[in-house]
Coordinates of C-alpha atoms in Angstrom, one line a residue:
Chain A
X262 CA 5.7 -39.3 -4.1
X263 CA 8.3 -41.6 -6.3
X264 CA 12.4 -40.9 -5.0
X265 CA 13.2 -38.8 -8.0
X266 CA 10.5 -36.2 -6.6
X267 CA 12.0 -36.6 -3.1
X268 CA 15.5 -36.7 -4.4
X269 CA 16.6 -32.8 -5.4
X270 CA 14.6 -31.5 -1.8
X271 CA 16.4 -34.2 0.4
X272 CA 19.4 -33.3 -1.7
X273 CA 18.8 -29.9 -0.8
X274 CA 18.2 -30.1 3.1
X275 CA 20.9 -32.6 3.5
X276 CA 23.5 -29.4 1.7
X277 CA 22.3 -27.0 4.0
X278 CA 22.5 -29.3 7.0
X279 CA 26.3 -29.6 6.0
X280 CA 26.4 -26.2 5.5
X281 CA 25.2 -25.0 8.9
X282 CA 27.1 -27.5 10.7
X283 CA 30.2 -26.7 9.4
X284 CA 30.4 -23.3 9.6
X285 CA 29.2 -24.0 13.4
X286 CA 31.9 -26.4 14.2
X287 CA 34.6 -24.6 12.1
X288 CA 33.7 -21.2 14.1
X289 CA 33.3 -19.6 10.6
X290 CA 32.4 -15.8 11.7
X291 CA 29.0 -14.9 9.6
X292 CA 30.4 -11.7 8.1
X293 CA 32.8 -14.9 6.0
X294 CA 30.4 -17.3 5.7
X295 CA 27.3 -17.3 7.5
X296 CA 25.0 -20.4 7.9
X297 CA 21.1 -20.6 6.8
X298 CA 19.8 -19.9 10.0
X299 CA 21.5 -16.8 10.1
X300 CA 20.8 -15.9 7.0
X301 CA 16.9 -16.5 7.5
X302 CA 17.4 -14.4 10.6
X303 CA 18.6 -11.7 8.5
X304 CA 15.9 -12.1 6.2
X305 CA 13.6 -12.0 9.3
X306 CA 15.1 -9.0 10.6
X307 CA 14.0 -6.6 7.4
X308 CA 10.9 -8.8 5.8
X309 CA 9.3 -5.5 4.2
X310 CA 12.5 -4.2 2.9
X311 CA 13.9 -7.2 1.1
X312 CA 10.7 -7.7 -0.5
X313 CA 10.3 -4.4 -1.4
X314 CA 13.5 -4.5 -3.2
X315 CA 12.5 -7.6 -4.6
X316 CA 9.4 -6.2 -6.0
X317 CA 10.8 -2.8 -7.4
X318 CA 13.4 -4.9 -9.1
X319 CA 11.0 -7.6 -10.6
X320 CA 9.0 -4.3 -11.7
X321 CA 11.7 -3.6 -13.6
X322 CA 12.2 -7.3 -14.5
X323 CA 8.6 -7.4 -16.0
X324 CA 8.7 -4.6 -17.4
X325 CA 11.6 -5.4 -19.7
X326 CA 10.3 -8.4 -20.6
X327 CA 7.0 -7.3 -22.2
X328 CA 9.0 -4.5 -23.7
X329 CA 11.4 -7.0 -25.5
X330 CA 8.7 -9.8 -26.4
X331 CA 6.7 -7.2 -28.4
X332 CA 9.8 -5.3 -29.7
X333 CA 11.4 -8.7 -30.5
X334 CA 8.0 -10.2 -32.0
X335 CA 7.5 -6.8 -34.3
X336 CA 10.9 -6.9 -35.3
X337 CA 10.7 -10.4 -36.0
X338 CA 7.7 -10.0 -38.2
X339 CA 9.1 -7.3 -39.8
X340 CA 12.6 -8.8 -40.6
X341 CA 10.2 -12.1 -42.1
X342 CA 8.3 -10.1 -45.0
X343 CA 10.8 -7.9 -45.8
X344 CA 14.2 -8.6 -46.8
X345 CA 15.3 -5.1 -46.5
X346 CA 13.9 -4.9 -42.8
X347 CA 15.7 -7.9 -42.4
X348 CA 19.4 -6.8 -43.8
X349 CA 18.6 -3.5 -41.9
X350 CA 17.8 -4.8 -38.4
X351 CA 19.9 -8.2 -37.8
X352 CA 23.3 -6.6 -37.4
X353 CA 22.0 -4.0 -35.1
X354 CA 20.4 -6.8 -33.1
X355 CA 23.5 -8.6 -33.1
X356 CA 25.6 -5.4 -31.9
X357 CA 23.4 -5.9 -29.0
X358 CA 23.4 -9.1 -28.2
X359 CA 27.5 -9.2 -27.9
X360 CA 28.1 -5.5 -26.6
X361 CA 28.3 -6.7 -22.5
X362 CA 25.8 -4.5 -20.9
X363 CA 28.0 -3.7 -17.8
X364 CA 29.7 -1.7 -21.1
X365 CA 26.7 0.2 -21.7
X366 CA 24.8 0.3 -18.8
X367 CA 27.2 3.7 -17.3
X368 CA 26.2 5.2 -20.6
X369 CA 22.2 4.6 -20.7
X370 CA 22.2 5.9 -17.1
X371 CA 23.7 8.8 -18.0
X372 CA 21.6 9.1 -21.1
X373 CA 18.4 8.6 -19.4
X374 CA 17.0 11.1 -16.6
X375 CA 14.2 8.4 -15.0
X376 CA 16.5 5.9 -13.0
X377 CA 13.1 3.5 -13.7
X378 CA 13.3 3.9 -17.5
X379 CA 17.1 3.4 -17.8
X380 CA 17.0 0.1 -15.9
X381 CA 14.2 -1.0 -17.9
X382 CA 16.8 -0.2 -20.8
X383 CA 19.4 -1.9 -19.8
X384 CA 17.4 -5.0 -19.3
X385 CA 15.8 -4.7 -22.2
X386 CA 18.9 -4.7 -24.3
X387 CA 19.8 -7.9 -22.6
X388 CA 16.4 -9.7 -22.8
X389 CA 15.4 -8.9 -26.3
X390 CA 17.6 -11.0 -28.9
X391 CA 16.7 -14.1 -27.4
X392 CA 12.7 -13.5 -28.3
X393 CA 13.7 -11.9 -31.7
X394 CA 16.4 -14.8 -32.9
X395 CA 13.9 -17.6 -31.9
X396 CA 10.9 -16.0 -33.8
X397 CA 13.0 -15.1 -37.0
X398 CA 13.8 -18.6 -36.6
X399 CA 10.2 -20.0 -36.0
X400 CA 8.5 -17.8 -38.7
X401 CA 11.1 -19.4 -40.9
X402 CA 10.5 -22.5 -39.8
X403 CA 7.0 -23.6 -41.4
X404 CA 6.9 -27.0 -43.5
X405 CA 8.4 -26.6 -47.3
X406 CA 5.3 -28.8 -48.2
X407 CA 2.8 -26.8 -46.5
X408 CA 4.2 -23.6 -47.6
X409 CA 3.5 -24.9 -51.5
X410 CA 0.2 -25.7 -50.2
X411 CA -0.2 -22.0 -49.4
X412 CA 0.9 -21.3 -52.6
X413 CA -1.2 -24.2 -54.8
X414 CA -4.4 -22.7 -53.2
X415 CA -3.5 -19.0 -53.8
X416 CA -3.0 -17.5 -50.3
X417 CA -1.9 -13.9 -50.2
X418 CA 1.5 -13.4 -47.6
X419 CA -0.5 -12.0 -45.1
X420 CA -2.5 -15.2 -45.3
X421 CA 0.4 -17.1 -45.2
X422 CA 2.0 -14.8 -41.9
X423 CA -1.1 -15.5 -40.3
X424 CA -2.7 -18.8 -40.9
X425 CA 0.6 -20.5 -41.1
X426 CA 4.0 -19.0 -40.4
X427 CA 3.1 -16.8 -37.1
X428 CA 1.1 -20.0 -35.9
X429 CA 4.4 -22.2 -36.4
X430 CA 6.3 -19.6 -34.8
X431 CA 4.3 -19.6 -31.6
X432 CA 6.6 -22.1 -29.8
X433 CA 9.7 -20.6 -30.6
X434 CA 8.9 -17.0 -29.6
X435 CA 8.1 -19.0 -26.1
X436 CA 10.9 -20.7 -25.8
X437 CA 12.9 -17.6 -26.4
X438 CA 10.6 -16.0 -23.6
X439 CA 11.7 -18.5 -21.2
X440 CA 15.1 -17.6 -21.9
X441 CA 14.5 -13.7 -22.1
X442 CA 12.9 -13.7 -18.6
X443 CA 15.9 -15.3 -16.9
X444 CA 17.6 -12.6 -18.9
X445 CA 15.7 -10.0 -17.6
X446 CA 16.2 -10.5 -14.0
X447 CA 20.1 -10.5 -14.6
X448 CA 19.8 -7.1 -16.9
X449 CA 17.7 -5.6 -14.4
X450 CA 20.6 -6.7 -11.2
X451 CA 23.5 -5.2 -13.4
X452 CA 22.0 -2.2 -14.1
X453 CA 20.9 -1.9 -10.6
X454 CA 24.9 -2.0 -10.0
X455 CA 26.0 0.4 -12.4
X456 CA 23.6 2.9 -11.3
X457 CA 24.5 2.1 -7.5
X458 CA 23.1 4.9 -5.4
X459 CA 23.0 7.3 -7.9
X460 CA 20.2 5.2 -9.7
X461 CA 16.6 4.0 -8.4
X462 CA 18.0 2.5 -5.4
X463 CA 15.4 0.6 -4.1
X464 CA 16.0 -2.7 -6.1
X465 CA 17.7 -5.9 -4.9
X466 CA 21.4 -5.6 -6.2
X467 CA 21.0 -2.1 -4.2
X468 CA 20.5 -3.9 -0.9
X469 CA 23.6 -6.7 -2.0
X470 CA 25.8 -3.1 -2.2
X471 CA 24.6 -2.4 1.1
X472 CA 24.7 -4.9 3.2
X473 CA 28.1 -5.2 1.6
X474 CA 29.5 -1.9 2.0
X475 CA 27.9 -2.3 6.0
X476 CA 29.4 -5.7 6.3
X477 CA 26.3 -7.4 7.0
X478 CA 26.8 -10.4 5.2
X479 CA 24.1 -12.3 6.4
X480 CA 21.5 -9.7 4.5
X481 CA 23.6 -9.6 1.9
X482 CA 22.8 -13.9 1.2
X483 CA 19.6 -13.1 2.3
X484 CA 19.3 -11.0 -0.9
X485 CA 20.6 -13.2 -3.3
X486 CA 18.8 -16.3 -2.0
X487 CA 15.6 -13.8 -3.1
X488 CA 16.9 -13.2 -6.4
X489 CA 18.1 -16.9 -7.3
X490 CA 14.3 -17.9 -6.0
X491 CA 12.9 -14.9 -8.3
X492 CA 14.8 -16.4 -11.3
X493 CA 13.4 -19.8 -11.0
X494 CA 9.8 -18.6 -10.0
X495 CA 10.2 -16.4 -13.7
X496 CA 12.1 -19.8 -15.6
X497 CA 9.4 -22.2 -14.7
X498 CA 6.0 -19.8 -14.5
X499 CA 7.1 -19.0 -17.9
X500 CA 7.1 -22.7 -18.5
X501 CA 3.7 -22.8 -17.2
X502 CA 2.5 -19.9 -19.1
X503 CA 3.9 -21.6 -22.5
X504 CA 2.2 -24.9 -21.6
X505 CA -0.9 -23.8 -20.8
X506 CA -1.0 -21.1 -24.2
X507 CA 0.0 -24.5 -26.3
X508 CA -2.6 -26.6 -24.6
X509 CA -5.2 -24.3 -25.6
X510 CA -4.2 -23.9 -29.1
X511 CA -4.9 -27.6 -29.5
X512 CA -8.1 -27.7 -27.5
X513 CA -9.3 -24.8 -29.8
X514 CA -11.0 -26.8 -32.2
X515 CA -12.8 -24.2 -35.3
X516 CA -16.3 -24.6 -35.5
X517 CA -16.0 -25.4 -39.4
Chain B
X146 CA -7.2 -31.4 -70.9
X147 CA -3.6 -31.1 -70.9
X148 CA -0.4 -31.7 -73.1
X149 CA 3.2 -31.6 -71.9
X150 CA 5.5 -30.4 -74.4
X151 CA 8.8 -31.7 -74.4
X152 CA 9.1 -30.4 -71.0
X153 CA 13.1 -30.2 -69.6
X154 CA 14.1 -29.0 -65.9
X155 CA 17.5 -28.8 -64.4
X156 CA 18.5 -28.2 -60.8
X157 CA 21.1 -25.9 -59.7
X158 CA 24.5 -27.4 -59.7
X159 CA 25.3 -29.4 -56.9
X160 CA 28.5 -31.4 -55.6
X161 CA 28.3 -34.0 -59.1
X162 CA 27.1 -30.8 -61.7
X163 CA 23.6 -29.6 -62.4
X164 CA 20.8 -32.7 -62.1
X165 CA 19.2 -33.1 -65.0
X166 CA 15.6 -33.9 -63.0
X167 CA 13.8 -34.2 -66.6
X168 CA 14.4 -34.4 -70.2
X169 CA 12.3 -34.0 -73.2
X170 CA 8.8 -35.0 -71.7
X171 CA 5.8 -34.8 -73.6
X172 CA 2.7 -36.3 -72.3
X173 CA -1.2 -35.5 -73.1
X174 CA -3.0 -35.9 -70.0
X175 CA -7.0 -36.5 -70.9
X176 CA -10.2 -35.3 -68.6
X177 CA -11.0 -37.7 -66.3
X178 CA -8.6 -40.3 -66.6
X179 CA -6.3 -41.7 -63.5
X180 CA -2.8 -42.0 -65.0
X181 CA -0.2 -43.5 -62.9
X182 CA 3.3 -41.9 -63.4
X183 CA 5.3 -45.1 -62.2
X184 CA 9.5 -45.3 -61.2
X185 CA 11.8 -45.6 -59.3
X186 CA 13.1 -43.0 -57.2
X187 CA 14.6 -40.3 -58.6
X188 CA 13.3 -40.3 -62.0
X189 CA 11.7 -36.9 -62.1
X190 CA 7.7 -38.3 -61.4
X191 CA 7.6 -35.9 -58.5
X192 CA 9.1 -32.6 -60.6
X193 CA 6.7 -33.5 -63.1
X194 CA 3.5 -33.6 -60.9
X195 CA 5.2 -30.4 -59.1
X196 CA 5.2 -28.6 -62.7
X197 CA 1.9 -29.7 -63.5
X198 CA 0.3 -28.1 -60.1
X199 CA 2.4 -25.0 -61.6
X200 CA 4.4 -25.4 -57.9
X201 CA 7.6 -25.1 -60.4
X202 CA 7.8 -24.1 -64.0
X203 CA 10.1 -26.3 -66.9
X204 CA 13.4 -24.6 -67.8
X205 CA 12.4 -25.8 -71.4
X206 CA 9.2 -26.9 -72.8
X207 CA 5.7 -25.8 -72.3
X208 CA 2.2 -27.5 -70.6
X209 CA -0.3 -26.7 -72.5
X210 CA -3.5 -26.3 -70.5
X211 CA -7.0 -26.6 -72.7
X212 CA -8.1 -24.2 -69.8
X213 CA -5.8 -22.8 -67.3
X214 CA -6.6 -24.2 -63.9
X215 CA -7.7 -21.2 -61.1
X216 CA -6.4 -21.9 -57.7
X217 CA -8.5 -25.0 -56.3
X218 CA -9.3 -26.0 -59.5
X219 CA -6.0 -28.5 -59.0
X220 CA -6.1 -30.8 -55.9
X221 CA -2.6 -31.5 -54.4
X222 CA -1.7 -34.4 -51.7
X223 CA 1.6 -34.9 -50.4
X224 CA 3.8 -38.6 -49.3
X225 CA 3.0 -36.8 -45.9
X226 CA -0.4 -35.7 -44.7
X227 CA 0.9 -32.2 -44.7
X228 CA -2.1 -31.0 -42.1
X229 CA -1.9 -28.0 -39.8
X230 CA -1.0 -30.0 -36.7
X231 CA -3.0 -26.7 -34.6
X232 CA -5.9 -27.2 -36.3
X233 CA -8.8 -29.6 -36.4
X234 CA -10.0 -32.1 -39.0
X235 CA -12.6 -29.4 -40.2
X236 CA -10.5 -27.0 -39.8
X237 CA -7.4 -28.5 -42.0
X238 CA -10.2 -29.2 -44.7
X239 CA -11.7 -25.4 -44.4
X240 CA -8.4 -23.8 -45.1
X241 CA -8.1 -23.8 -49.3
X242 CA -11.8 -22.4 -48.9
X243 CA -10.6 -19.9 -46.1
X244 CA -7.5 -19.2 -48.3
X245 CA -10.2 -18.0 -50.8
X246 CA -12.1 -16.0 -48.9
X247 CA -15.0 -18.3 -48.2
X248 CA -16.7 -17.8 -44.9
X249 CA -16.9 -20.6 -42.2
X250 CA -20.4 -20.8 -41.9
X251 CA -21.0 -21.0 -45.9
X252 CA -18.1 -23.3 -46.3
X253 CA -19.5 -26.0 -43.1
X254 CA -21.4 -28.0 -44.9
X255 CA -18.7 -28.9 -48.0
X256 CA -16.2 -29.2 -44.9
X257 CA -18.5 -32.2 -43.3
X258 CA -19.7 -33.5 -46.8
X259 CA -15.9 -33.3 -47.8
X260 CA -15.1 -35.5 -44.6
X261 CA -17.7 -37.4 -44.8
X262 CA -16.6 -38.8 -48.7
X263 CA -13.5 -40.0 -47.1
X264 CA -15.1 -41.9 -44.0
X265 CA -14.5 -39.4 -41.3
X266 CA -17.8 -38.4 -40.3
X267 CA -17.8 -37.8 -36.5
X268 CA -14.3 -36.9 -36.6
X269 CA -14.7 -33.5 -37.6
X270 CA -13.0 -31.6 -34.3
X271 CA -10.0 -34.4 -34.3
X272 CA -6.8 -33.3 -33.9
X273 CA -4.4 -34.5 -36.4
X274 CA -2.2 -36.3 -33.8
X275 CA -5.4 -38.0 -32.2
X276 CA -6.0 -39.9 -35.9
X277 CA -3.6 -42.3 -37.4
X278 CA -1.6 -42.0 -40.2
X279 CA -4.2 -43.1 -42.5
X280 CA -7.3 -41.6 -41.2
X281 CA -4.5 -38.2 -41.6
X282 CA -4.3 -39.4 -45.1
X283 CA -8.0 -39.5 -45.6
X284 CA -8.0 -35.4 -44.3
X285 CA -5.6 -34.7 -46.7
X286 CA -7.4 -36.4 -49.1
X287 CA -10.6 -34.8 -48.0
X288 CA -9.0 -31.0 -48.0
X289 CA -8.0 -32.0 -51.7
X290 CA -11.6 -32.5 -52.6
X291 CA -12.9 -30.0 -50.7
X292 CA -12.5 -27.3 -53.7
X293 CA -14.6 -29.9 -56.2
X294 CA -11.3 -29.5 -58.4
X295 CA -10.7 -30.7 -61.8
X296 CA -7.6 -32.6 -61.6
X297 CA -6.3 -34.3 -58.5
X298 CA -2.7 -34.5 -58.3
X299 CA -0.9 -37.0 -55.6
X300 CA 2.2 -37.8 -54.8
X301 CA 3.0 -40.9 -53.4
X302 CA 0.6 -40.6 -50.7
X303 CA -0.1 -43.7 -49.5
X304 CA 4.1 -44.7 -49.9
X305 CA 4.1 -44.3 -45.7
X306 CA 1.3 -46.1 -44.8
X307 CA 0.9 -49.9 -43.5
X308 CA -0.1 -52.1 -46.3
X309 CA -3.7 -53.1 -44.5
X310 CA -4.2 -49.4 -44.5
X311 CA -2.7 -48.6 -48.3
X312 CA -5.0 -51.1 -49.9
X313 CA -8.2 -49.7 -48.0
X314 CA -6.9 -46.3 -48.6
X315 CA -6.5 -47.5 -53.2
X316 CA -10.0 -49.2 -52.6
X317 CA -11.8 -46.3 -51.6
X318 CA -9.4 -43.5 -53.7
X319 CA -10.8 -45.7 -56.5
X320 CA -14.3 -45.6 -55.4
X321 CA -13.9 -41.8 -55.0
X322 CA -13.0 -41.7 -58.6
X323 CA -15.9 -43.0 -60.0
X324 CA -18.0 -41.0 -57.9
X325 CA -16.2 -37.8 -58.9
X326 CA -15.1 -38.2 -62.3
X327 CA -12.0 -35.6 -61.8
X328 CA -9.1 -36.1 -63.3
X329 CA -6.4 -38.4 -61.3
X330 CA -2.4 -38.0 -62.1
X331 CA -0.8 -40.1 -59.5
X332 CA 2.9 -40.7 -58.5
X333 CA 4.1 -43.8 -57.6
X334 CA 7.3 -46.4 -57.0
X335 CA 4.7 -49.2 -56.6
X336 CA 4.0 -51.1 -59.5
X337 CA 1.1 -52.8 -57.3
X338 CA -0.5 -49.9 -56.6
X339 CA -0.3 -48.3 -60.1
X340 CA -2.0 -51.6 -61.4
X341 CA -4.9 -51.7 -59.3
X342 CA -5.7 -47.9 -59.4
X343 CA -4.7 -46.8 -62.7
X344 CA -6.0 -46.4 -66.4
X345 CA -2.9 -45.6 -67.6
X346 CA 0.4 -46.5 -66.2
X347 CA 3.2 -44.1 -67.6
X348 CA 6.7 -45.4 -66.9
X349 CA 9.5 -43.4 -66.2
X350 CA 13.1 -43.8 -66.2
X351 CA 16.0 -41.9 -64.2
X352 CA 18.9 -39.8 -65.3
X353 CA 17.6 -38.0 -66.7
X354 CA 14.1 -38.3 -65.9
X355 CA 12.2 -39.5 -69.4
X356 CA 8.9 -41.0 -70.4
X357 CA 9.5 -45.0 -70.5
X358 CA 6.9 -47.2 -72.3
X359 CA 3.1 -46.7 -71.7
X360 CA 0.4 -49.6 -70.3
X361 CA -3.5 -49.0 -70.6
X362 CA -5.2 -50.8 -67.6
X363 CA -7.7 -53.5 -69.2
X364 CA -9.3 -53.4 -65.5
X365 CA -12.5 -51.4 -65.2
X366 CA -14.4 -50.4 -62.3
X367 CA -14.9 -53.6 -60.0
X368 CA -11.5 -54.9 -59.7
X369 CA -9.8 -56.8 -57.1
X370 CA -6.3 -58.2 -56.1
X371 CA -6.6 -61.5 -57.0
X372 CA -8.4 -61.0 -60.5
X373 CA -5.8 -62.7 -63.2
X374 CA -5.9 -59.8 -64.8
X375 CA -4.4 -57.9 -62.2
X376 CA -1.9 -60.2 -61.3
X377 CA -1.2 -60.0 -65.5
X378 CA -0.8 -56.9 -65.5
X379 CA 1.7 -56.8 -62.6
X380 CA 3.6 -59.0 -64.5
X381 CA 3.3 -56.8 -67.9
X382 CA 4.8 -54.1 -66.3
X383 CA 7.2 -55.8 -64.1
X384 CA 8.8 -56.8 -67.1
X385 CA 8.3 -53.7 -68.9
X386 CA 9.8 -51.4 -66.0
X387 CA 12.9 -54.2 -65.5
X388 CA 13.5 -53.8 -69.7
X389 CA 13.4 -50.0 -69.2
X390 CA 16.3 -50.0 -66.4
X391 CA 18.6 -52.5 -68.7
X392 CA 18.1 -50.1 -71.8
X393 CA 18.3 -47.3 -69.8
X394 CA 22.0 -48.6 -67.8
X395 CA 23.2 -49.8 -71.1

C-alpha cells in the first residue's frame, strides 16, 4: 500500500484520536461535544433503529433518484428534438432548480396525503436538474464532423438520436447522476425536517430531531456520521456504476 | 460528371464583415479523375469540397451534377478520423450501410472486404483508441469505401499524420485508386502531396477564395518520390502557387 493510500485513513485516526482526547482532558460534557467512543456507544445502544432510519430514508433516497434520471433523461430527449419542448420545459426546470426546497417542501407536504410520496417529491425536485442539464448538454454535444457524417449518408433524426447523439450523451447523463445522488440524500433529510413528526417519521433527519429535542447528543452524531457515510457510499458506487457501464460499452465490440 | 458554375458563398458577418469564403468558381470535375484542390489555408478548398458533398449549398452559382449523387454514392473523409470512439473498426465501417437500412449480417462481408482494402484485416473488433492515428485514418478511409461510391471526397486527411505514415497512407490511397476507378477530389495545403497523388492540381487562392492556375500531372501510375518528374513538378507548382500569392497581394 503506497503513503498516499495510507495517508487520508492515518489522517483520519490521528483527528479522531485528537478529538477524543480533548474532549476527555477538557471535561467537554457529551450533550456539547461528545467524543467517538461515545458516539459508537450510542450507535451501539440502538443498532436496529438507526439503521432502520437509515434505510427508510435511503428508500426514499433511491427512489428519487430513479424518478429524476428517467424524468430528467425523457425530458432531455424531449427538449433535444424539439425546439418547442425545449422553450416549454427549460424555464420550468430552472424555476426548480433555484426555488430552495426548504421553500417548498411545507407546501408538497401539505399537498400530498402519503408522507412516502411527498418526500420522494421533495427530493426529486432537488435531484432532477442535475441529470436533465448534463444530458441537454451531452445530446448536444456530438462532433460537428460526425454530425455531417450523419447527414452525408442520409440518417433520419431518430438515427441520428440513437446511433450517435444519445450514445455521446451517455457520460454526461452519469456524471449528472453522480451529482443527483448526493442530491438526493440531502432532498430526502430536508424534507424529512419539514415534515418532522407530522411526516413519515421513520427516516434519519427524524431521529437527528429526536435525539435533539431529548438532548441525547451522542445519537444525535451517531445519525449524522450514518448519513455522511450514506452520501459517500451513493457518490462513489455511483462512480462504480458509471465505470463499469462505460467499460462495457467499449468492450462491446458489434459482430459486423 | 460534374460542373461548378461560378459558384459564390459568403459567411455570416463576423467581427471584420461577412467572409467572402468563395467567389466566382467554376470548375468541371471529370469521372474518375483525382484532382487536387491545392492552397493555403483559408482559401475556400474546404467550403468547396463541403458544397460538393451537398454538406452546404452556394449562396450564388450552381453544381451541375450529370447524375445527382444518392446518399453513399459520395464518399466523405475528414482532417480527423471522425470514428465513433464506442464502436469497433467493423462497426465504424457498418454504419453508412446501417444508416441505410442494410442488415449486419448482409452488410459483414463488404465491412471485412472494405477493411481489408485498406490493410486492416484482423483488426476488425479494434477499438478506435487501440489503433494509431493512421491505422484510424485507414477506417475512415475504409467506411468511405464501404458504400462502392462514385466520387470520393477528402479533406486534408492525412494533414495530422507523421510523415512515415502520410507517404504510406498517398502510396496506398493511390493504389486504391487504380483499383477502384472512383472519382477522387482531394483537399490539400501540401504541394508534395498534391504532386505525387494527383491528375490534376487545381490551385486556389484566398480572399476571396478563387480558382488560381491549373497543372495536369504528367505522372502516371508507378510513380515515386525521387522520379525527376516529380521533383519537376514540385517545382512547377511551387512557382506557380508563389506567383499566385504575389498577384493575388498586389
Amino acid at each position: 500500500m503506497s503513503i498516499e493510500r495510507i495517508a487520508p485513513i492515518s489522517f483520519g485516526i490521528l483527528a479522531l484520536l485528537g478529538w477524543e482526547f480533548s474532549v476527555q482532558w477538557a471535561e467537554i460534557p457529551p450533550y456539547l461535544l461528545p467524543g467517538p467512543l461515545a458516539v459508537m456507544a450510542a450507535f451501539w445502544a440502538d443498532p436496529a433503529g438507526l439503521l432502520g432510519s437509515l434505510l427508510s430514508t435511503l428508500a426514499v433516497t433511491f427512489t428519487a433518484l430513479a424518478v429524476s434520471a428517467l424524468l430528467g433523461g425523457v425530458l432531455a430527449l424531449a427538449t433535444s428534438v424539439s425546439r418547442l419542448a425545449l422553450a416549454a420545459i427549460e424555464p420550468w426546470a430552472v424555476v426548480l432548480q433555484v426555488t430552495p426546497i426548504i421553500a417548498i417542501a411545507p407546501l408538497v407536504i401539505i399537498w400530498v396525503n402519503d408522507p412516502f410520496i411527498s418526500l420522494v417529491v421533495c427530493a426529486t425536485i432537488v435531484a432532477f436538474f442535475p441529470i436533465y442539464a448534463n444530458t441537454v448538454a451531452g445530446l448536444a454535444a456530438a462532433p460537428a464532423e460526425l454530425s455531417d457524417l450523419f447527414r452525408l449518408y442520409g440518417a433520419g433524426p431518430v438515427q441520428s438520436l440513437w446511433l450517435l447523439r444519445v450514445p455521446v450523451a451517455l457520460p454526461f447523463f452519469l456524471a449528472g447522476l453522480r451529482i443527483s445522488g448526493g442530491l438526493a440524500l440531502v432532498g430526502a433529510v430536508v424534507a424529512e425536517f419539514v415534515a418532522g413528526s407530522g411526516g413519515f417519521a421513520s427516516g434519519l433527519a427524524y431521529r437527528i430531531m429526536e435525539a435533539g429535542y431529548r438532548l441525547q447528543i451522542p445519537r444525535m452524531f451517531a445519525a449524522l456520521v450514518l448519513l455522511s457515510l450514506a452520501g459517500i457510499a451513493i457518490n462513489l458506487g455511483l462512480g462504480v456504476v458509471a465505470r463499469v457501464l462505460m467499460r462495457r460499452r467499449g468492450a462491446a465490440r458489434g459482430e459486423a | 460528371m460534374l460542373s461548378i458554375e461560378q459558384v459564390g458563398r459568403r459567411f455570416a458577418p463576423g467581427k471584420a464583415g461577412a467572409t467572402e469564403a468563395l467567389r466566382d468558381v467554376s470548375l468541371r470535375i471529370v469521372r474518375g479523375d483525382f484532382v487536387a484542390l491545392l492552397g493555403p489555408s483559408g482559401c475556400g478548398k474546404s467550403t468547396l469540397l463541403r458544397l460538393i458533398a451537398g454538406l452546404d449549398q452556394p449562396d450564388s452559382g450552381r453544381l451541375v451534377w450529370d447524375q445527382a449523387p444518392a446518399p453513399g454514392e459520395i464518399g466523405f473523409v475528414f482532417q480527423d478520423s471522425t470514428l465513433l470512439p464506442w464502436a469497433s473498426a467493423a462497426e465504424n465501417v457498418f454504419l453508412p450501410l446501417r444508416l441505410r437500412g442494410v442488415a449486419r449480417a448482409t452488410a459483414k462481408n463488404d465491412v471485412w472486404a472494405a477493411l481489408a482494402r485498406v490493410g486492416l484485416a484482423g483488426f476488425e473488433q479494434a477499438l478506435p483508441r487501440e489503433l494509431s492515428g493512421g491505422m484510424r485514418m485507414r477506417v475512415s478511409i475504409a467506411r468511405a469505401l464501404v458504400t462502392r461510391p462514385r466520387v470520393l471526397l477528402m479533406d486534408e486527411p492525412f494533414a495530422a499524420l507523421d510523415e512515415f505514415t502520410r507517404h504510406r497512407l498517398q502510396a496506398d490511397l493511390l493504389a486504391l485508386w487504380l483499383e477502384l476507378g472512383c472519382t477522387v477530389v482531394f483537399v490539400t495545403h501540401s504541394i508534395y502531396e498534391a504532386a505525387f497523388l494527383a491528375r490534376r492540381v487545381v490551385m486556389m487562392t484566398p480572399r476571396p477564395g478563387q480558382i488560381g492556375q491549373e497543372i495536369r500531372s504528367p505522372l502516371w501510375a508507378e510513380r515515386t518520390r525521387v522520379d525527376p518528374a516529380y521533383t519537376a513538378l514540385v517545382a512547377e507548382i511551387g512557382a506557380a502557387m508563389d506567383a499566385a500569392m504575389v498577384a493575388a497581394d498586389a
